[in-house]
Tab-separated table of C-alpha atoms and ligand atoms in Angstrom:
chain	number	residue	atom	x	y	z
A	411	MET	CA	4.951	15.540	6.832
A	412	SER	CA	4.945	11.962	5.578
A	413	PHE	CA	1.842	9.808	5.851
A	414	SER	CA	3.667	7.634	8.362
A	415	VAL	CA	4.555	10.589	10.588
A	416	GLU	CA	0.996	11.928	10.331
A	417	THR	CA	-0.385	8.563	11.396
A	418	LYS	CA	1.964	8.424	14.366
A	419	GLU	CA	1.142	12.002	15.369
A	420	GLU	CA	-2.503	11.042	15.410
A	421	LEU	CA	-1.878	7.880	17.420
A	422	ALA	CA	0.301	9.774	19.874
A	423	ARG	CA	-2.760	11.863	20.770
A	424	VAL	CA	-4.968	8.822	21.409
A	425	LEU	CA	-4.988	8.047	25.107
A	426	ALA	CA	-6.752	4.857	26.141
A	427	GLU	CA	-9.239	5.369	28.959
A	428	LYS	CA	-8.788	2.133	30.869
A	429	ARG	CA	-5.728	1.385	32.920
A	430	CYS	CA	-5.456	-2.137	31.426
A	431	CYS	CA	-5.058	-0.654	27.942
A	432	GLN	CA	-2.668	2.083	29.048
A	433	LEU	CA	-0.474	-0.556	30.617
A	434	ALA	CA	-0.577	-2.735	27.507
A	435	GLU	CA	0.405	0.176	25.261
A	436	LEU	CA	3.218	1.210	27.545
A	437	SER	CA	4.418	-2.373	27.726
A	438	ALA	CA	4.614	-2.549	23.917
A	439	LEU	CA	6.451	0.792	23.771
A	440	PHE	CA	8.910	-0.437	26.351
A	441	ARG	CA	9.536	-3.698	24.482
A	442	MET	CA	10.062	-1.760	21.265
A	443	ASP	CA	12.243	1.089	22.477
A	444	GLY	CA	13.026	0.521	26.135
A	445	SER	CA	16.250	-0.332	27.846
A	446	LEU	CA	17.449	-1.207	31.319
A	447	GLN	CA	20.694	-0.218	32.930
A	448	ILE	CA	21.747	-1.878	36.133
A	449	SER	CA	24.156	0.134	38.224
A	450	ALA	CA	26.843	-1.227	40.564
A	451	GLU	CA	24.451	-0.561	43.466
A	452	HIS	CA	21.893	-2.801	41.760
A	453	HIS	CA	19.726	0.129	40.904
A	454	VAL	CA	17.749	-0.462	37.762
A	455	ALA	CA	17.331	2.509	35.454
A	456	LEU	CA	14.504	2.283	32.954
A	457	THR	CA	14.537	4.411	29.840
A	458	ILE	CA	12.522	4.584	26.652
A	459	THR	CA	13.977	6.229	23.561
A	460	THR	CA	12.039	7.698	20.669
A	461	GLU	CA	12.682	10.040	17.768
A	462	SER	CA	9.246	11.599	17.995
A	463	ALA	CA	8.428	14.434	20.383
A	464	SER	CA	4.754	13.458	20.368
A	465	VAL	CA	5.524	9.857	21.211
A	466	ALA	CA	7.814	11.057	24.017
A	467	ARG	CA	4.967	13.173	25.409
A	468	LYS	CA	2.641	10.194	25.172
A	469	ILE	CA	5.044	7.960	27.099
A	470	PHE	CA	5.330	10.695	29.718
A	471	ARG	CA	1.528	10.844	30.033
A	472	LEU	CA	1.120	7.063	30.115
A	473	ILE	CA	3.705	6.576	32.855
A	474	LYS	CA	2.047	9.310	34.874
A	475	ALA	CA	-1.413	7.826	34.357
A	476	VAL	CA	-0.439	4.219	35.085
A	477	PHE	CA	2.163	4.570	37.828
A	478	GLY	CA	1.600	8.126	39.018
A	479	LEU	CA	5.265	8.824	38.308
A	480	GLN	CA	6.808	11.988	36.972
A	481	THR	CA	9.446	11.181	34.346
A	482	GLN	CA	12.262	13.168	32.842
A	483	ILE	CA	12.562	13.751	29.112
A	484	MET	CA	16.009	14.459	27.743
A	485	VAL	CA	16.641	15.618	24.199
A	486	ARG	CA	19.706	14.491	22.333
A	487	HIS	CA	20.645	15.863	18.959
A	488	LYS	CA	21.680	13.295	16.460
A	489	ARG	CA	24.736	14.535	14.653
A	490	ARG	CA	24.589	12.294	11.664
A	491	LEU	CA	21.030	12.908	10.606
A	492	LYS	CA	19.933	16.430	10.057
A	493	LYS	CA	17.167	17.843	12.227
A	494	SER	CA	16.682	14.568	13.987
A	495	ASN	CA	16.314	14.559	17.753
A	496	VAL	CA	16.221	11.639	20.118
A	497	TYR	CA	14.043	11.841	23.232
A	498	VAL	CA	15.005	9.772	26.218
A	499	ILE	CA	12.339	9.251	28.865
A	500	SER	CA	13.754	7.952	32.125
A	501	LEU	CA	11.913	6.766	35.165
A	502	PRO	CA	13.009	8.253	38.467
A	503	ALA	CA	15.973	6.391	39.937
A	504	ARG	CA	14.525	5.779	43.382
A	505	ILE	CA	11.463	3.756	42.516
A	506	ASP	CA	10.590	0.120	42.923
A	507	SER	CA	11.610	-0.740	39.372
A	508	GLN	CA	10.838	-4.419	39.883
A	509	ASN	CA	7.229	-3.517	40.512
A	510	VAL	CA	7.113	-1.405	37.362
A	511	LEU	CA	8.773	-4.134	35.291
A	512	GLN	CA	6.343	-6.738	36.583
A	513	ALA	CA	3.372	-4.497	35.851
A	514	LEU	CA	4.702	-4.014	32.318
A	515	GLY	CA	5.084	-7.761	31.892
A	516	ILE	CA	8.829	-7.412	31.333
A	517	MET	CA	9.626	-9.347	34.492
A	518	ASP	CA	7.732	-12.280	35.994
A	519	GLN	CA	6.816	-12.787	39.666
A	520	GLU	CA	10.067	-14.662	40.317
A	521	GLY	CA	12.077	-11.708	39.069
A	522	ASN	CA	13.095	-13.268	35.749
A	523	PHE	CA	12.885	-11.303	32.539
A	524	SER	CA	10.174	-12.619	30.279
A	525	LEU	CA	10.531	-12.750	26.538
A	526	GLU	CA	6.862	-12.266	25.878
A	527	PRO	CA	4.146	-10.199	27.501
A	528	ASP	CA	2.045	-12.495	29.681
A	529	GLU	CA	-1.300	-13.724	28.401
A	530	GLY	CA	-3.102	-11.757	31.106
A	531	MET	CA	-1.981	-8.506	29.561
A	532	LEU	CA	-3.305	-9.501	26.129
A	533	LYS	CA	-6.413	-11.295	27.328
A	534	ARG	CA	-8.820	-8.490	26.496
A	535	HIS	CA	-9.620	-7.240	23.015
A	536	CYS	CA	-9.199	-3.602	24.112
A	537	CYS	CA	-5.710	-4.309	25.451
A	538	ARG	CA	-4.606	-6.164	22.317
A	539	ARG	CA	-5.532	-3.103	20.267
A	540	ALA	CA	-3.659	-0.825	22.651
A	541	TYR	CA	-0.638	-3.146	22.557
A	542	LEU	CA	-0.533	-2.999	18.752
A	543	ARG	CA	-0.827	0.788	18.881
A	544	GLY	CA	2.172	0.901	21.209
A	545	ALA	CA	4.149	-1.438	18.943
A	546	PHE	CA	3.336	0.715	15.921
A	547	LEU	CA	4.290	3.915	17.729
A	548	GLY	CA	7.506	2.256	18.859
A	549	GLY	CA	8.702	0.896	15.523
A	550	GLY	CA	6.028	1.136	12.906
A	551	SER	CA	5.700	2.899	9.603
A	552	VAL	CA	3.166	2.966	6.829
A	553	ASN	CA	3.643	3.957	3.197
A	554	SER	CA	1.551	6.693	1.707
A	555	PRO	CA	-1.332	5.037	-0.168
A	556	GLU	CA	-0.105	6.945	-3.249
A	557	GLY	CA	2.724	4.438	-3.465
A	558	ALA	CA	2.938	0.703	-2.894
A	559	TYR	CA	0.791	-0.551	-0.024
A	560	HIS	CA	3.022	-1.398	2.909
A	561	LEU	CA	2.794	-1.228	6.690
A	562	GLU	CA	5.508	-2.564	8.935
A	563	ILE	CA	6.656	-2.803	12.525
A	564	ILE	CA	10.368	-3.318	12.932
A	565	THR	CA	12.151	-4.733	15.981
A	566	ASN	CA	15.490	-6.339	16.761
A	567	ASP	CA	13.774	-8.804	19.096
A	568	GLU	CA	12.732	-11.957	17.256
A	569	HIS	CA	10.395	-13.035	20.048
A	570	HIS	CA	8.638	-9.728	20.026
A	571	ALA	CA	8.273	-9.824	16.243
A	572	LYS	CA	6.490	-13.182	16.632
A	573	THR	CA	4.275	-11.797	19.396
A	574	ILE	CA	3.232	-8.861	17.198
A	575	CYS	CA	2.695	-11.134	14.215
A	576	GLU	CA	0.480	-13.487	16.237
A	577	LEU	CA	-1.481	-10.570	17.649
A	578	LEU	CA	-2.154	-9.311	14.135
A	579	GLN	CA	-3.200	-12.797	13.096
A	580	ARG	CA	-5.687	-12.862	15.972
A	581	PHE	CA	-7.297	-9.881	14.245
A	582	GLU	CA	-7.346	-12.000	11.068
A	583	LEU	CA	-4.613	-9.985	9.409
A	584	ALA	CA	-2.187	-11.945	7.234
A	585	ALA	CA	0.974	-10.527	8.807
A	586	LYS	CA	4.339	-11.913	7.786
A	587	ILE	CA	7.866	-11.541	9.142
A	588	SER	CA	10.949	-10.855	7.088
A	589	GLN	CA	14.506	-10.488	8.295
A	590	ARG	CA	16.975	-7.781	7.360
A	591	LYS	CA	20.405	-7.294	8.906
A	592	GLY	CA	19.460	-8.438	12.386
A	593	TRP	CA	16.062	-6.742	12.296
A	594	TYR	CA	12.711	-8.467	12.190
A	595	ILE	CA	10.059	-6.790	10.115
A	596	VAL	CA	6.411	-7.627	10.682
A	597	TYR	CA	4.517	-6.382	7.665
A	598	LEU	CA	1.195	-6.124	5.860
A	599	LYS	CA	0.924	-5.661	2.101
A	600	GLU	CA	-2.779	-5.668	1.257
A	601	SER	CA	-4.525	-2.314	1.255
A	602	ASP	CA	-7.637	-3.774	2.952
A	603	GLN	CA	-5.496	-5.156	5.737
A	604	ILE	CA	-3.666	-1.863	6.245
A	605	VAL	CA	-7.023	-0.100	6.513
A	606	GLU	CA	-8.123	-2.688	9.087
A	607	MET	CA	-4.886	-2.260	11.037
A	608	LEU	CA	-5.324	1.546	11.103
A	609	ASN	CA	-8.818	0.931	12.418
A	610	ILE	CA	-7.621	-1.488	15.114
A	611	ILE	CA	-5.013	0.895	16.486
A	612	GLY	CA	-7.385	3.874	16.317
A	613	ALA	CA	-5.806	5.955	13.529
A	614	HIS	CA	-9.148	7.021	12.122
A	615	THR	CA	-8.077	10.240	10.405
A	616	ALA	CA	-5.216	8.396	8.710
A	617	LEU	CA	-7.682	5.685	7.734
A	618	PHE	CA	-9.981	8.191	6.013
A	619	SER	CA	-7.201	9.856	4.062
A	620	PHE	CA	-5.856	6.414	3.117
A	621	GLU	CA	-9.294	5.420	1.826
A	622	ASN	CA	-9.704	8.671	-0.110
A	623	VAL	CA	-6.434	8.192	-1.931
A	624	ARG	CA	-7.282	4.551	-2.524
A	625	ILE	CA	-10.615	5.480	-4.127
A	626	VAL	CA	-9.028	8.157	-6.338
A	627	LYS	CA	-6.277	5.707	-7.273
A	628	GLY	CA	-8.889	3.081	-8.117
A	629	MET	CA	-10.744	5.513	-10.368
A	630	ARG	CA	-7.522	6.594	-12.019
A	631	ASN	CA	-6.671	2.952	-12.738
A	632	GLN	CA	-10.098	2.416	-14.206
A	633	VAL	CA	-9.713	5.477	-16.457
A	634	ASN	CA	-6.260	4.251	-17.489
A	635	ARG	CA	-7.704	0.848	-18.325
A	636	LEU	CA	-10.361	2.490	-20.500
A	637	VAL	CA	-7.789	4.683	-22.227
A	638	ASN	CA	-5.540	1.666	-22.802
A	639	CYS	CA	-8.479	-0.220	-24.214
A	640	GLU	CA	-9.279	2.606	-26.633
A	641	THR	CA	-5.646	2.927	-27.640
A	642	ALA	CA	-5.542	-0.806	-28.295
A	643	ASN	CA	-8.627	-0.531	-30.505
A	644	LEU	CA	-7.120	2.414	-32.326
A	645	ASN	CA	-3.955	0.411	-32.958
A	646	LYS	CA	-6.064	-2.431	-34.295
A	647	THR	CA	-7.901	-0.030	-36.626
A	648	VAL	CA	-4.623	1.340	-37.903
A	649	SER	CA	-3.050	-2.062	-38.477
A	650	ALA	CA	-6.236	-3.417	-40.096
A	651	SER	CA	-6.440	-0.456	-42.449
A	652	LEU	CA	-2.742	-0.769	-43.256
A	653	ARG	CA	-3.295	-4.363	-44.313
A	654	GLN	CA	-6.282	-3.284	-46.397
A	655	LYS	CA	-4.210	-0.571	-48.058
A	656	GLU	CA	-1.452	-3.050	-48.871
A	657	LEU	CA	-3.933	-5.509	-50.249
A	658	ILE	CA	-5.530	-2.902	-52.511
A	659	GLU	CA	-2.140	-1.697	-53.717
A	660	ALA	CA	-1.096	-5.259	-54.468
A	661	LEU	CA	-4.353	-5.800	-56.307
A	662	MET	CA	-3.921	-2.574	-58.309
A	663	SER	CA	-0.520	-3.752	-59.461
A	664	ARG	CA	-2.287	-6.655	-61.161
A	665	ILE	CA	-5.555	-5.199	-62.385
A	666	SER	CA	-6.978	-1.775	-63.129
A	667	VAL	CA	-9.162	-0.232	-60.461
A	668	ASP	CA	-11.786	0.406	-63.145
A	669	SER	CA	-12.157	-3.318	-63.746
A	670	LEU	CA	-13.525	-3.716	-60.214
A	671	PRO	CA	-17.276	-3.747	-59.597
A	672	ALA	CA	-18.431	-0.214	-58.631
A	673	PRO	CA	-18.942	-0.864	-54.864
A	674	LEU	CA	-15.455	-2.423	-54.553
A	675	LYS	CA	-13.835	0.322	-56.604
A	676	GLU	CA	-15.483	2.930	-54.410
A	677	ILE	CA	-14.290	1.421	-51.175
A	678	ALA	CA	-10.789	0.702	-52.509
A	679	GLU	CA	-10.334	4.292	-53.569
A	680	LEU	CA	-11.654	5.611	-50.291
A	681	ARG	CA	-9.308	3.383	-48.313
A	682	LEU	CA	-6.290	4.588	-50.288
A	683	GLN	CA	-7.383	8.159	-49.777
A	684	TYR	CA	-8.173	7.781	-46.055
A	685	PRO	CA	-5.792	5.202	-44.630
A	686	ASP	CA	-6.573	6.229	-41.018
A	687	ALA	CA	-10.359	6.092	-41.229
A	688	SER	CA	-12.261	3.392	-39.370
A	689	LEU	CA	-14.667	1.093	-41.191
A	690	LYS	CA	-17.556	3.067	-39.761
A	691	GLU	CA	-16.099	6.335	-41.018
A	692	LEU	CA	-15.476	4.865	-44.472
A	693	GLY	CA	-19.053	3.639	-44.551
A	694	GLN	CA	-20.334	7.144	-43.830
A	695	MET	CA	-18.345	8.529	-46.771
A	696	LEU	CA	-20.141	6.246	-49.205
A	697	THR	CA	-23.241	7.375	-51.091
A	698	PRO	CA	-25.584	6.149	-49.819
A	699	PRO	CA	-23.842	5.517	-46.479
A	700	VAL	CA	-23.187	1.896	-45.608
A	701	GLY	CA	-22.844	0.376	-42.135
A	702	LYS	CA	-19.683	-1.116	-40.721
A	703	SER	CA	-20.696	-4.646	-41.662
A	704	GLY	CA	-21.415	-3.559	-45.234
A	705	VAL	CA	-17.941	-2.059	-45.519
A	706	ASN	CA	-16.511	-5.198	-43.987
A	707	HIS	CA	-18.344	-7.239	-46.603
A	708	ARG	CA	-16.781	-5.229	-49.445
A	709	PHE	CA	-13.301	-5.732	-48.043
A	710	ARG	CA	-13.953	-9.479	-47.820
A	711	LYS	CA	-14.844	-9.478	-51.500
A	712	LEU	CA	-11.660	-7.585	-52.326
A	713	GLU	CA	-9.781	-10.129	-50.299
A	714	ALA	CA	-11.428	-13.037	-52.086
A	715	LEU	CA	-10.576	-11.440	-55.414
A	716	ALA	CA	-6.977	-11.003	-54.377
A	717	GLU	CA	-6.874	-14.641	-53.361
A	718	GLN	CA	-8.282	-15.715	-56.732
A	719	LEU	CA	-5.596	-13.738	-58.489
A	720	GLY	CA	-2.917	-15.073	-56.176
A	721	VAL	CA	-2.095	-11.614	-54.858
A	722	SER	CA	-0.491	-11.630	-51.413
A	723	GLY	CA	-1.412	-9.277	-48.597
A	724	LYS	CA	-4.148	-10.357	-46.263
A	725	SER	CA	-6.946	-8.047	-45.327
A	726	ASN	CA	-8.334	-8.603	-41.873
A	727	PRO	CA	-11.103	-6.126	-41.306
A	728	GLU	CA	-12.365	-8.132	-38.357
A	729	GLY	CA	-9.428	-6.872	-36.349
A	730	GLU	CA	-11.418	-3.769	-35.589
A	731	HIS	CA	-13.778	-3.712	-32.641
B	2000	ZN	ZN1	-7.805	-2.948	28.056
């Protein structure tokens, strides 16, 4: 089960206690996935369509709780997509649909369809949270925190996209809208904001697993940074010692190694013998052992000598950290 599906399963089980919130959530679900059919007899049929059995059950429960109505759920099998069902929840035909539509904020008191839910419905903090939960259940998805951080709610209604975006902004979330083939996508990209959104809509289990992965990911990144840092230092050691080796070889082509002062001869021979050793390691091979800075000092002298003799090849022992 994907992280997105898990989150929705969890949210489908959350049932707001207050009627105001239940209504707000149902209103969002209807705006996301609802449709109206008006028959020749001017009967209005209200349906809500979802691909999730749990969301269908939730809609059934919400309609029963808010309006005391028993709805029908029909299952349609999608032919094109494997194993994918579509659940259609329809309100009974012989009800006062105008009343229901007005309660859901889909229709105003004059009987006109309204593009946005009325302010009254979103006046309370609790209802705004419930509304966002409904919108997420109706058209939301969230990436697994293992991948790129992304949460979105997708709708074909531009007005509704703006409503959702503004609602998120009221919770101080930096939501943005992008457009794709006639769809409007309200999205969040920051992991902190996704965590906050999961908190707002009440997906607490999803929030904890998101946080766990985020912490592990953070530690993994830190370990990777350390490893990269060590690799970089190792590369520096190797390239510094390569330059030293080249310098010594160039020097040897001009003068005999025995003509070098004993400490320089010693270090030059050791470097040729152990091209991969770090300065510290070379120092430990000397008798008596010499510290890193002492070894560095000897290489500087070799370098100065090479310069005096006009031998090319630059030693740069300071490259090592
Ligand atoms: Zn409420």
